[in-house]
Short mmCIF file of N, CA, C and O and ligand atoms in Angstrom, two decimals:
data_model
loop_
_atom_site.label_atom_id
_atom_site.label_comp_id
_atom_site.label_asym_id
_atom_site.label_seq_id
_atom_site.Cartn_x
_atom_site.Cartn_y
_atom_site.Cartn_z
N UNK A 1 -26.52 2.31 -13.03
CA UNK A 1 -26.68 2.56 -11.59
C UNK A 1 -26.17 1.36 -10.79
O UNK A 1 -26.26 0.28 -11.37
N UNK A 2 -25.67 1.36 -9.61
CA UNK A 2 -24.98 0.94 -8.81
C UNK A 2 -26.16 0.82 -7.16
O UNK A 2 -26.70 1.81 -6.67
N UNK A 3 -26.29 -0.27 -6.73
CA UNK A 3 -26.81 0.03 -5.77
C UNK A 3 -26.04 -0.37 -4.58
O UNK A 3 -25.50 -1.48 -4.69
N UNK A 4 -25.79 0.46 -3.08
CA UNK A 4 -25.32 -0.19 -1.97
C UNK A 4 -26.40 -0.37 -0.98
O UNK A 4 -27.32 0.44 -0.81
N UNK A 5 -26.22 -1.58 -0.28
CA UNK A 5 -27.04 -1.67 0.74
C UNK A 5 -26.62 -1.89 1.99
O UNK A 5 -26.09 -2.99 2.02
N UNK A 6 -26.60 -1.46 2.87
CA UNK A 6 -26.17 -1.85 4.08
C UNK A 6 -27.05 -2.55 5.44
O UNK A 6 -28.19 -2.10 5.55
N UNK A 7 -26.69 -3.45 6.32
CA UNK A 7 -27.90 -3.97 6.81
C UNK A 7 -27.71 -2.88 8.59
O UNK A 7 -27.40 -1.76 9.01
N UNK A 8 -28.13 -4.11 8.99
CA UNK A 8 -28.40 -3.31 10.85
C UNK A 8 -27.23 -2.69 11.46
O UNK A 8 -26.06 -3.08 11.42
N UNK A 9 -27.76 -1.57 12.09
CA UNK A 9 -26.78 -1.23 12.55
C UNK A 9 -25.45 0.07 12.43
O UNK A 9 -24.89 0.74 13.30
N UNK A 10 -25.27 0.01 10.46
CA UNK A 10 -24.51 0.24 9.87
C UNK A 10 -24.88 1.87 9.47
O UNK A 10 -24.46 2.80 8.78
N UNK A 11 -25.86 1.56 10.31
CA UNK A 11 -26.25 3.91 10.46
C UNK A 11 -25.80 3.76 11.51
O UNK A 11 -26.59 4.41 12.20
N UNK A 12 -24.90 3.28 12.33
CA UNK A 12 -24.29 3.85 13.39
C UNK A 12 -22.23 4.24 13.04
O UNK A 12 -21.29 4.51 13.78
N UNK A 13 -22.41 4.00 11.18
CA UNK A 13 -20.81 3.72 10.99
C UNK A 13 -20.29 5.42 11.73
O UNK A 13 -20.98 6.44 11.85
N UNK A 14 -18.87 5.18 12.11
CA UNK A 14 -18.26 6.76 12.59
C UNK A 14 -18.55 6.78 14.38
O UNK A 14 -17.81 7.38 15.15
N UNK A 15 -19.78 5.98 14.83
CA UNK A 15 -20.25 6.29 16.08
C UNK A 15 -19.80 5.01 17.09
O UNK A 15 -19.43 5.13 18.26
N UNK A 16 -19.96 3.42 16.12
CA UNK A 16 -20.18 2.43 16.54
C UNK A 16 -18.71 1.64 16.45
O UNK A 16 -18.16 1.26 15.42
N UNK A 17 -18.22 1.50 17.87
CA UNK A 17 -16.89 0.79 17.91
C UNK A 17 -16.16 1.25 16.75
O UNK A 17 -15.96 0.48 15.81
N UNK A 18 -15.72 2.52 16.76
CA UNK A 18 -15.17 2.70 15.36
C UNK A 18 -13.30 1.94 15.41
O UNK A 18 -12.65 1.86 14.36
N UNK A 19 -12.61 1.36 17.07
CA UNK A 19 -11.83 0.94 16.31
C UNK A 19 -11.98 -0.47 15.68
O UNK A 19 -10.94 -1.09 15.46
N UNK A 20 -13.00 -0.95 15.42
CA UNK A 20 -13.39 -2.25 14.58
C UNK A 20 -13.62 -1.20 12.75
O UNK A 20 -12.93 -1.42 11.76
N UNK A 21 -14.88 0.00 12.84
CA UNK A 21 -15.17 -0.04 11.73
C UNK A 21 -14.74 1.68 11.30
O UNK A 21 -15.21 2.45 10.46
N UNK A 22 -13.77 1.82 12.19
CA UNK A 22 -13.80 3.05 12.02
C UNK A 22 -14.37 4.33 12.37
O UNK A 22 -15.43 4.30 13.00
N UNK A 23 -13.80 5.61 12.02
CA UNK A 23 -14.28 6.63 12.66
C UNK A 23 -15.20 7.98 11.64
O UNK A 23 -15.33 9.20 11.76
N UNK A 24 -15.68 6.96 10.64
CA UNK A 24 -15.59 8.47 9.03
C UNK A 24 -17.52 7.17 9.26
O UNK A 24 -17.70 5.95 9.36
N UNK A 25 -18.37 8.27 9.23
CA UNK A 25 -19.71 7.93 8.86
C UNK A 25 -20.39 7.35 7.42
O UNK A 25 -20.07 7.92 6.37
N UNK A 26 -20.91 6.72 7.40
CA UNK A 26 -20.96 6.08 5.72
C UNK A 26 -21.65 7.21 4.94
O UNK A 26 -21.98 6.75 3.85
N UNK A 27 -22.00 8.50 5.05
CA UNK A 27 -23.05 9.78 4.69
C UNK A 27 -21.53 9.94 3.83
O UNK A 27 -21.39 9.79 2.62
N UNK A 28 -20.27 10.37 5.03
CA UNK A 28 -19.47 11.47 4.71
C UNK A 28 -18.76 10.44 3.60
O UNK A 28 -18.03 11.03 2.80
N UNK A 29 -18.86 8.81 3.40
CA UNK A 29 -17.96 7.85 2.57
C UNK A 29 -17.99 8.13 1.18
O UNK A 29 -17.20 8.05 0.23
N UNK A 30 -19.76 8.68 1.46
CA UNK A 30 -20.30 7.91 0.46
C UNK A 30 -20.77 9.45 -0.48
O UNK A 30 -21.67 9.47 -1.31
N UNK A 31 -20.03 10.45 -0.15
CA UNK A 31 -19.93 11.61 -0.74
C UNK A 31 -18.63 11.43 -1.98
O UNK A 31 -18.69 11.70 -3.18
N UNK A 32 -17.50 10.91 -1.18
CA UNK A 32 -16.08 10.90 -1.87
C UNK A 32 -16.42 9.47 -2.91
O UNK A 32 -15.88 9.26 -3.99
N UNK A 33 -17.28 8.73 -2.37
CA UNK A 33 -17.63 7.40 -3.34
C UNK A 33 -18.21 7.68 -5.13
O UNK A 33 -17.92 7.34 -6.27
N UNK A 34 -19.11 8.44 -4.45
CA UNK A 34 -19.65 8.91 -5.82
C UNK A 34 -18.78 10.06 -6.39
O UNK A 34 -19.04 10.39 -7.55
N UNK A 35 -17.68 10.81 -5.67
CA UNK A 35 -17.04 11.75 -6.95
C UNK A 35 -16.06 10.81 -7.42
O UNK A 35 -15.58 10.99 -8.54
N UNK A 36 -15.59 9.57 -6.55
CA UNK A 36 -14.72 8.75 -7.71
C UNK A 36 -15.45 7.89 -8.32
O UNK A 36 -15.00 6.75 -8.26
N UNK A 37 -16.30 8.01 -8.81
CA UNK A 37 -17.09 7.33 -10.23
C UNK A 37 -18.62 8.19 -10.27
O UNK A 37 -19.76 8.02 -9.83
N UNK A 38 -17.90 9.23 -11.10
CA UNK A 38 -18.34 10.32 -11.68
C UNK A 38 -20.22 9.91 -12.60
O UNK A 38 -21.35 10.40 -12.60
N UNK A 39 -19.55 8.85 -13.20
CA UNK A 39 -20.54 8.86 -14.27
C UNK A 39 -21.64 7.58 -13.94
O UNK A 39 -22.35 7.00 -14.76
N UNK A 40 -21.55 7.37 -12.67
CA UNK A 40 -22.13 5.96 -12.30
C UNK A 40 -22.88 6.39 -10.65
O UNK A 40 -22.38 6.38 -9.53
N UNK A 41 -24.19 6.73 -11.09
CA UNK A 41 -25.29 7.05 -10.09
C UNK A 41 -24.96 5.84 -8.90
O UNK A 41 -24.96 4.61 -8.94
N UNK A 42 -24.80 6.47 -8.22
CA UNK A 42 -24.75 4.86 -6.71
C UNK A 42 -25.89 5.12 -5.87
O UNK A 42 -25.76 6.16 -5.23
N UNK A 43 -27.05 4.47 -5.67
CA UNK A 43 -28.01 4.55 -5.03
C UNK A 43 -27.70 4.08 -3.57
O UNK A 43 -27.04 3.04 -3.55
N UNK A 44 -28.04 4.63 -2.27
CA UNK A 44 -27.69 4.17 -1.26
C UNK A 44 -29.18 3.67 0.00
O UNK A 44 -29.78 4.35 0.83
N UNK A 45 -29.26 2.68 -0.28
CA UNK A 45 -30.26 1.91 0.96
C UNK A 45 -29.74 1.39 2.01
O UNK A 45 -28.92 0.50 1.81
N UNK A 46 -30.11 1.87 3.75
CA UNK A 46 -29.72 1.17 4.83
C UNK A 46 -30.87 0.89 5.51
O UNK A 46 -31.86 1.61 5.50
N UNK A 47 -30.75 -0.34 6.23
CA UNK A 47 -32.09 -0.54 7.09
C UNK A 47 -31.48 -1.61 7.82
O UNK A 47 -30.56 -2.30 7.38
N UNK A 48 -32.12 -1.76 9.14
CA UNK A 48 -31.85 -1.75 10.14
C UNK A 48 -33.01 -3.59 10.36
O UNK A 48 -32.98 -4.38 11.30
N UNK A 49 -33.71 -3.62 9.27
CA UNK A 49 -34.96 -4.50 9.07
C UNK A 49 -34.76 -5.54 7.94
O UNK A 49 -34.56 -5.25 6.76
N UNK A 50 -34.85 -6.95 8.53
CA UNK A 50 -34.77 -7.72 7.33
C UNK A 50 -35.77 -7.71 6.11
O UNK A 50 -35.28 -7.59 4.98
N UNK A 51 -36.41 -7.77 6.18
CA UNK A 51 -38.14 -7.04 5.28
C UNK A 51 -37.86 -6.59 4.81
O UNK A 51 -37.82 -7.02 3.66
N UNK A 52 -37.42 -5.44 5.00
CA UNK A 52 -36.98 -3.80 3.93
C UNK A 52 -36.02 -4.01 3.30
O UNK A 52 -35.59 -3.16 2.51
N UNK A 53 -35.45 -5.15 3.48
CA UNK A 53 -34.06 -4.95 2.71
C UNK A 53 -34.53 -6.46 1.99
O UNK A 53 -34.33 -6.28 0.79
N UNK A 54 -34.97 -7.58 2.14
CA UNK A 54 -35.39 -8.22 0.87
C UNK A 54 -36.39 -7.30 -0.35
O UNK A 54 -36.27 -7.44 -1.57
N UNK A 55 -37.53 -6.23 0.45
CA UNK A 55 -38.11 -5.97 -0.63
C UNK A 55 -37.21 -4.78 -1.48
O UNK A 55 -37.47 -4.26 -2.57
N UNK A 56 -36.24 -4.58 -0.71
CA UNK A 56 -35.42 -3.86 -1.81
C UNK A 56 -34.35 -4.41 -2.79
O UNK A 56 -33.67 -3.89 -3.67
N UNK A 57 -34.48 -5.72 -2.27
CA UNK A 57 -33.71 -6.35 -3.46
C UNK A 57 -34.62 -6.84 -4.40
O UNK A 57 -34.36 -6.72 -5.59
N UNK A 58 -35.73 -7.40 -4.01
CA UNK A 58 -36.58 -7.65 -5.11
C UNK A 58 -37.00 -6.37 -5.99
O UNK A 58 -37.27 -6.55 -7.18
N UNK A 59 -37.05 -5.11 -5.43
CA UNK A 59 -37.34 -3.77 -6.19
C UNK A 59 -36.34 -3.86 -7.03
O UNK A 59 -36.77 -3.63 -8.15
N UNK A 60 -35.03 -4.12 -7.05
CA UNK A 60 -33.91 -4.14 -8.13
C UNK A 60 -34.11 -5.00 -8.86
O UNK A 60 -34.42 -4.67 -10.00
N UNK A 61 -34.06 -5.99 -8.65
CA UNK A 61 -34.53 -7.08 -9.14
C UNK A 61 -35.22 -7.64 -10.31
O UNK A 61 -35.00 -8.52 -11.15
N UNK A 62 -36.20 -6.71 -10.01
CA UNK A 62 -37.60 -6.61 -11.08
C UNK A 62 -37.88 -5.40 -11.40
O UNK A 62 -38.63 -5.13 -12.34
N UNK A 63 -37.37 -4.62 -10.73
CA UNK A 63 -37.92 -3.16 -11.31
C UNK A 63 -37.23 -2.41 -11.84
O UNK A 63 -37.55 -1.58 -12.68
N UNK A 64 -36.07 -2.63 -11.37
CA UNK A 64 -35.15 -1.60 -11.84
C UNK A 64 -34.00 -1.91 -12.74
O UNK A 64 -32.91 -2.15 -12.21
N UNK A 65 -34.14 -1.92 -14.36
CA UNK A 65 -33.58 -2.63 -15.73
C UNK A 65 -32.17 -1.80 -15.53
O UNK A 65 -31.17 -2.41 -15.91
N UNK A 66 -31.97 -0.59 -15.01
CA UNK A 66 -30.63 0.40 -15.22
C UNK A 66 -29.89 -0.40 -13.75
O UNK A 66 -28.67 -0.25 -13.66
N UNK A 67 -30.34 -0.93 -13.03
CA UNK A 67 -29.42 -1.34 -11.85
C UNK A 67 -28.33 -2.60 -12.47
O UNK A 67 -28.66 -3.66 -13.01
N UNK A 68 -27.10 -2.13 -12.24
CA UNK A 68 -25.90 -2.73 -12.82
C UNK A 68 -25.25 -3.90 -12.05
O UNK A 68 -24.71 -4.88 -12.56
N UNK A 69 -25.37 -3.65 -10.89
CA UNK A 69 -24.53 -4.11 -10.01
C UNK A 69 -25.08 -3.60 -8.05
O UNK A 69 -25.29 -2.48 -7.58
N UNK A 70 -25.14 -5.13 -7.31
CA UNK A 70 -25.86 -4.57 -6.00
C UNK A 70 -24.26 -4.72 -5.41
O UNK A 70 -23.38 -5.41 -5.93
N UNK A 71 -24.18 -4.14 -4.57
CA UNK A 71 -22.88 -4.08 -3.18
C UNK A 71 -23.96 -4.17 -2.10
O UNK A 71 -24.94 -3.43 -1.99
N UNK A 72 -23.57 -5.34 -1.23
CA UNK A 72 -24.01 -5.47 0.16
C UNK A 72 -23.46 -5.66 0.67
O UNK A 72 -22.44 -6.18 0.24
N UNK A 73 -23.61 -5.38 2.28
CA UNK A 73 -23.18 -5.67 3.91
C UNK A 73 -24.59 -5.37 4.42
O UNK A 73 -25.35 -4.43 4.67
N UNK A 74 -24.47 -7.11 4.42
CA UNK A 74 -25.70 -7.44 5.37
C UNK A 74 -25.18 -7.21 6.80
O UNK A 74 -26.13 -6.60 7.29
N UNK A 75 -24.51 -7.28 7.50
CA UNK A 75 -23.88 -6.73 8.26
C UNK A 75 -24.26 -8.29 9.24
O UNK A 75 -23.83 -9.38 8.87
N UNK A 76 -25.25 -8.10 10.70
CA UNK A 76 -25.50 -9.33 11.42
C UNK A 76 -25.79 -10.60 10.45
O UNK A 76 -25.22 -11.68 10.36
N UNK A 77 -27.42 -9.81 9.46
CA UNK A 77 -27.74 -10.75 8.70
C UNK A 77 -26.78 -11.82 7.90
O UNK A 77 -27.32 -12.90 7.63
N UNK A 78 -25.45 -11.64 7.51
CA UNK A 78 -25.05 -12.36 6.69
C UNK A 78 -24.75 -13.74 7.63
O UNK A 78 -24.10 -14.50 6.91
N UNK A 79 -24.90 -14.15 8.53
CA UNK A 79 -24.70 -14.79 9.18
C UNK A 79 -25.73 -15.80 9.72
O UNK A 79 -25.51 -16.87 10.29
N UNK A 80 -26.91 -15.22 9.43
CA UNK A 80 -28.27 -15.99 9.30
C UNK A 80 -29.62 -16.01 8.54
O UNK A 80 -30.51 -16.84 8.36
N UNK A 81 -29.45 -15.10 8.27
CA UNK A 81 -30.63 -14.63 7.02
C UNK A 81 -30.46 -15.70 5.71
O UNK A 81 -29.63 -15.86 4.81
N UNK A 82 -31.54 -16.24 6.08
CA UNK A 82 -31.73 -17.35 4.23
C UNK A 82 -32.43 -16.47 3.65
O UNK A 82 -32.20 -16.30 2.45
N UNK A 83 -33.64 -15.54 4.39
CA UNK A 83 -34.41 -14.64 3.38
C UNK A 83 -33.60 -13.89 2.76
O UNK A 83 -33.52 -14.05 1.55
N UNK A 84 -32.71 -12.78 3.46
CA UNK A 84 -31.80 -12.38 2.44
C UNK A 84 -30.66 -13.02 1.32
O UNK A 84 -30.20 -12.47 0.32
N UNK A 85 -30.43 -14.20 1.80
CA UNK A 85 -29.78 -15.13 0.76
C UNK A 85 -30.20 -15.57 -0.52
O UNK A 85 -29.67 -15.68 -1.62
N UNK A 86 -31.86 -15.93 0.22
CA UNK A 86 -32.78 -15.97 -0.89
C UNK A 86 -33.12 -14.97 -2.26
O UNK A 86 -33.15 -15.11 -3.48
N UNK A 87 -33.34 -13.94 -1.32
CA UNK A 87 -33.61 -12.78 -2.29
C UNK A 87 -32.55 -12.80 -3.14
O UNK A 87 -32.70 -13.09 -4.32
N UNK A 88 -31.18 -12.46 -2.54
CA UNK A 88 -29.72 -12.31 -4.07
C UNK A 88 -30.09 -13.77 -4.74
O UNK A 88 -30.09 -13.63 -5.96
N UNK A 89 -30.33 -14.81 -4.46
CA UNK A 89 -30.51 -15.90 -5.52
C UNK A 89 -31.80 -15.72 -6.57
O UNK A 89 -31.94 -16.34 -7.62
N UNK A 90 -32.67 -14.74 -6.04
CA UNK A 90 -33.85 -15.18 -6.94
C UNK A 90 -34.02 -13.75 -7.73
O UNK A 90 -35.05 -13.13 -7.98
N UNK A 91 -32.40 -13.37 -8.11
CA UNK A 91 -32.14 -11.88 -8.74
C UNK A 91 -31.05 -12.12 -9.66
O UNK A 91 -30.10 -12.83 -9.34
N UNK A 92 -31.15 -11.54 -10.80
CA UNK A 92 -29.94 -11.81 -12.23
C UNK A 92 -29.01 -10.88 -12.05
O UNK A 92 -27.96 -10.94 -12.69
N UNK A 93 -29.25 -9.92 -11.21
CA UNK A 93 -28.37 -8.97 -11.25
C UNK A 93 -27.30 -8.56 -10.26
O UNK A 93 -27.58 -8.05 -9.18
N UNK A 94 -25.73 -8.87 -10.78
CA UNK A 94 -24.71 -9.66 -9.82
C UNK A 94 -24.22 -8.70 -8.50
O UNK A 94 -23.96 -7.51 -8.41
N UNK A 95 -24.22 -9.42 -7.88
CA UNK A 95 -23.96 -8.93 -6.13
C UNK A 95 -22.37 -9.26 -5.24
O UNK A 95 -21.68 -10.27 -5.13
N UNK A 96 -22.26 -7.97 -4.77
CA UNK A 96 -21.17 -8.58 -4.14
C UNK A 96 -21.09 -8.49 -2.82
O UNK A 96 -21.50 -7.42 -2.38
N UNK A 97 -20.62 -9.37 -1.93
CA UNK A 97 -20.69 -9.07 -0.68
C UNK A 97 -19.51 -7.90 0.03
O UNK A 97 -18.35 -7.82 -0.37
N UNK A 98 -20.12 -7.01 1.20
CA UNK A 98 -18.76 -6.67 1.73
C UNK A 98 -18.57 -6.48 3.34
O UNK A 98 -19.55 -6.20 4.02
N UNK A 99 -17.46 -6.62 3.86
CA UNK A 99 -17.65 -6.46 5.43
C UNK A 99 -16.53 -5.82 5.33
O UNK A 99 -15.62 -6.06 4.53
N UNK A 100 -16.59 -4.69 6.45
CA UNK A 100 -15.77 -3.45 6.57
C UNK A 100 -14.63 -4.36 7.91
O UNK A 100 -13.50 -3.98 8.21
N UNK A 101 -15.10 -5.15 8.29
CA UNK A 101 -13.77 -5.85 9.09
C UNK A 101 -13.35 -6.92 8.50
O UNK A 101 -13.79 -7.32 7.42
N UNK A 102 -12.46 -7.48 9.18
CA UNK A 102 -12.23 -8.84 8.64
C UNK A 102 -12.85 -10.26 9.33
O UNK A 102 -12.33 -10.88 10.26
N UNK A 103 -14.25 -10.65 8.54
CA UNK A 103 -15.06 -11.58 9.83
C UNK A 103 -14.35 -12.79 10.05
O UNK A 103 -14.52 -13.54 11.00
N UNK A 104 -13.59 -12.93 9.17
CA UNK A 104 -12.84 -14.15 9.47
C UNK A 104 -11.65 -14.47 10.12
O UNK A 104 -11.05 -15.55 10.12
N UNK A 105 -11.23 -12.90 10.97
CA UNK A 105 -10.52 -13.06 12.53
C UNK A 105 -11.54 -12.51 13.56
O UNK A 105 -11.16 -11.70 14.41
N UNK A 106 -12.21 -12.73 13.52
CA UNK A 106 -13.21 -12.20 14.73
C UNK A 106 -14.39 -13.94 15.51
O UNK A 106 -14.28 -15.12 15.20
N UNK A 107 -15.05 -13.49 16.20
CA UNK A 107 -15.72 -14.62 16.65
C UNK A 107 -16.12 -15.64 15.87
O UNK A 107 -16.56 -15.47 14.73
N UNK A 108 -16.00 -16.75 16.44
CA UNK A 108 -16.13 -17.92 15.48
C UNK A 108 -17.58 -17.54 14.17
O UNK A 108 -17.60 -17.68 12.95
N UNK A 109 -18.70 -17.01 15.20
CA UNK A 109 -19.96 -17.10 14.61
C UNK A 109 -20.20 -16.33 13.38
O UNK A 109 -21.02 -16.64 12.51
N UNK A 110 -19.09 -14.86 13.33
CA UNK A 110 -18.93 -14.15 11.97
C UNK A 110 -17.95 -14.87 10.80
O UNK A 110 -17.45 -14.31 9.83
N UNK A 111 -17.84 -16.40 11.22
CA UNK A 111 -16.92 -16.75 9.82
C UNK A 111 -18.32 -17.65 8.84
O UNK A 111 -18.35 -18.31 7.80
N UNK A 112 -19.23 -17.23 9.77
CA UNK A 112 -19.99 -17.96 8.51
C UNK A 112 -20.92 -17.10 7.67
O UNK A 112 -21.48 -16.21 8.32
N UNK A 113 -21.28 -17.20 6.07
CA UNK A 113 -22.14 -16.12 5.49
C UNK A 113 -22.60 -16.96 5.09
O UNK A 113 -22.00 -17.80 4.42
N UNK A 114 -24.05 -17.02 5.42
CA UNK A 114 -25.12 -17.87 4.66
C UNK A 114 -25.69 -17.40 3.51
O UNK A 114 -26.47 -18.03 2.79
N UNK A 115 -25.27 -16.21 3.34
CA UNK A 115 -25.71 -15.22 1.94
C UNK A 115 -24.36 -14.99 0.69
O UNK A 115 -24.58 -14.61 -0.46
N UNK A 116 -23.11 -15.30 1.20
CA UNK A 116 -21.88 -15.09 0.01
C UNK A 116 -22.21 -15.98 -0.78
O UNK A 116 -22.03 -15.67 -1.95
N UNK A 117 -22.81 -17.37 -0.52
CA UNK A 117 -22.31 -18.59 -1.97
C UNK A 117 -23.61 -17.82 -2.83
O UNK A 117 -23.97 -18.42 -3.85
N UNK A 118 -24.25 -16.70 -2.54
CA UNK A 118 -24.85 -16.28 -3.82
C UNK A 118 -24.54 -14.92 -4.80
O UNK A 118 -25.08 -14.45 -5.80
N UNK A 119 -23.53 -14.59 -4.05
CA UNK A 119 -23.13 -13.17 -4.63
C UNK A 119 -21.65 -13.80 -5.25
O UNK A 119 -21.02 -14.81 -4.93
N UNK A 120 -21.42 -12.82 -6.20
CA UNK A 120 -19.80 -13.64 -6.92
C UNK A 120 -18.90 -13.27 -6.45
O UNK A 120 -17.96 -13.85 -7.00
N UNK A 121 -18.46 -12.48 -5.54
CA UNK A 121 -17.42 -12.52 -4.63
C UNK A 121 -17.64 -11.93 -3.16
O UNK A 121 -18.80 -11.62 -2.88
N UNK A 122 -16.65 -11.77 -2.20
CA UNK A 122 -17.04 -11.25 -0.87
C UNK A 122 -15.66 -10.55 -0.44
O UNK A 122 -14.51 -10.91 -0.71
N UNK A 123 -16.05 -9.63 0.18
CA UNK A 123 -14.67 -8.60 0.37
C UNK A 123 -14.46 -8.08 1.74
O UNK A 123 -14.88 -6.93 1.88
N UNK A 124 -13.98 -8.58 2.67
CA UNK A 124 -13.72 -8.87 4.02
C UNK A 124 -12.42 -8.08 4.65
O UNK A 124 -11.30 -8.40 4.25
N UNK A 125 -12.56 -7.00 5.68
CA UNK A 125 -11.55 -6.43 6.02
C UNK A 125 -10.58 -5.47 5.54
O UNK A 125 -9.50 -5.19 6.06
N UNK A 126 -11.17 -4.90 4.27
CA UNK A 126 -10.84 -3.90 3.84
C UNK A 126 -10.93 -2.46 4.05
O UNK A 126 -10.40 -1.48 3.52
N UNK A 127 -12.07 -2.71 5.35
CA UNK A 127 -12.14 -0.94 5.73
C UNK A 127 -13.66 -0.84 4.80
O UNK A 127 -14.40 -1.79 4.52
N UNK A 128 -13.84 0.57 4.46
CA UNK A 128 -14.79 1.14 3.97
C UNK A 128 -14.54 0.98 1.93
O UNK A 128 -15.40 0.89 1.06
N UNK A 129 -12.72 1.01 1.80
CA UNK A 129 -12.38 0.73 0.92
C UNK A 129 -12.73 -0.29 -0.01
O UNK A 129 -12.26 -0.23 -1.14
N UNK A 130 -13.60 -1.36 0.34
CA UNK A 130 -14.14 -2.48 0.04
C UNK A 130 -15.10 -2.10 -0.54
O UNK A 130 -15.37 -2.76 -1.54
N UNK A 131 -15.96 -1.02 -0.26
CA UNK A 131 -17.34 -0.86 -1.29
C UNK A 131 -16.59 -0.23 -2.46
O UNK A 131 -17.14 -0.39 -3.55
N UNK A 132 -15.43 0.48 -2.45
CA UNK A 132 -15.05 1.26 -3.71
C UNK A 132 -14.83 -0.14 -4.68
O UNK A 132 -15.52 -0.44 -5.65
N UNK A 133 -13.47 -1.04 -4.07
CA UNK A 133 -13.22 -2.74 -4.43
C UNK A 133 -14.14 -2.85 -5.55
O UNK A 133 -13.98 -2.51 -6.72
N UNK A 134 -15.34 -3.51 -4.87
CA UNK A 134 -15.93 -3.95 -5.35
C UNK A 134 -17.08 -3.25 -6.36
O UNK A 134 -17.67 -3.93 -7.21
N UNK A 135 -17.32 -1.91 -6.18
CA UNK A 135 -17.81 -0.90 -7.37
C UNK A 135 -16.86 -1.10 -8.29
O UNK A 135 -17.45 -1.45 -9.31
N UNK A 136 -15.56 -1.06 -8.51
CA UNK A 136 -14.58 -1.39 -9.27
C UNK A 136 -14.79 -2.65 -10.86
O UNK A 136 -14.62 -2.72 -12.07
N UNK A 137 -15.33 -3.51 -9.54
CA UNK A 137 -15.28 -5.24 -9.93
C UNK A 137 -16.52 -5.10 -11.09
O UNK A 137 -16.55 -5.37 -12.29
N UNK A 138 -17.69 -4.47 -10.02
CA UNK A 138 -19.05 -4.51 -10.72
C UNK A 138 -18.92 -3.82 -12.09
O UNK A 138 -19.44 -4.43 -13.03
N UNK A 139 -18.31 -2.66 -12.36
CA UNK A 139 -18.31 -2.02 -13.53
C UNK A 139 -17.38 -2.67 -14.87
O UNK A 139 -17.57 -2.46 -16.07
N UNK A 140 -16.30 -3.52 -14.21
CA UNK A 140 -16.01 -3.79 -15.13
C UNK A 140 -16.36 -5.24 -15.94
O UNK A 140 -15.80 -5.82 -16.88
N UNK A 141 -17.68 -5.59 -15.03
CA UNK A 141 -18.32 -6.80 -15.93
C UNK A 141 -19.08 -6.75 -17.25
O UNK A 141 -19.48 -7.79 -17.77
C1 DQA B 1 -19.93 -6.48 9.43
C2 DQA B 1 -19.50 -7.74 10.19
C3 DQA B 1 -20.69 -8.39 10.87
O1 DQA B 1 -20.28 -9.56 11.59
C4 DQA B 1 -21.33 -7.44 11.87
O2 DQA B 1 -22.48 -8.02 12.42
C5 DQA B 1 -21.61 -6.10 11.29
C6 DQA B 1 -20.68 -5.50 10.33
C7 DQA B 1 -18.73 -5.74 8.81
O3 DQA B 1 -18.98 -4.90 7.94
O4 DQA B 1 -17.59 -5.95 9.21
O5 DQA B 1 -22.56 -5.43 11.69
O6 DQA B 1 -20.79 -6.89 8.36
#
């Protein structure tokens, strides 16, 4: 199993400035996501709440032995959240970051992720294409 998480906000994908993130909803992405990797359950968590989304990393974390691989977009959070930074550090099970734009042409304040130096890579500006990326990466560790 595969888990994605997405942070604030990111239930507005399809609605919200889509020419930054696009115009296709992460529901309708994440239909075509799972028929291209057939045999690999992708669990999908969004929340809008820093809380809910550390205790769902700690739920992987510790609870859940079949979880392979986390995909995140913390979305604001990656930019200030140590709790969520925290949480991917105090978890064995490898993470990758992703941002559906590219934060590192946009405002100064999105070039920083206080949460990537704990996930093993980060995938920036790829579109929606970036969670497939990096499902890619995760499976073949
Ligand atoms: C984002 C980039 C963040 O700076 C922003 O706060 C988001 C989305 C992205 O996917 O490009 O909400 O993580």
């Amino acid at each position: 199993m595969i888990a994605i998480i997405n942070g604030p906000n990111l239930n507005l994908l399809g609605k919200r400035q889509p020419e930054i993130y696009g115009s296709e909803s992460f529901e309708t992405f994440l239909r075509s996501l799972r028929k291209r990797f057939p045999e690999t359950p992708i669990e999908y968590f969004q929340s809008n709440s820093e809380g809910e989304i550390i205790d769902y990393i700690h739920k992987l974390g510790y609870d859940s032995p079949d979880c392979k691989g986390i995909v995140i977009n913390p979305a604001a959070y990656t930019h200030y959240s140590i709790g969520i930074a925290d949480a991917i550090a105090a978890i064995q099970i490898p993470v990758v970051e992703v941002h559906i734009s590219n934060i590192m042409g946009r405002e100064e304040f999105r070039h920083t992720s206080v949460t990537a130096p704990y996930c093993k890579g980060l995938l920036a500006g790829f579109g929606l294409e970036g969670y497939a990326l990096a499902i890619t990466f995760l499976l073949g560790k």
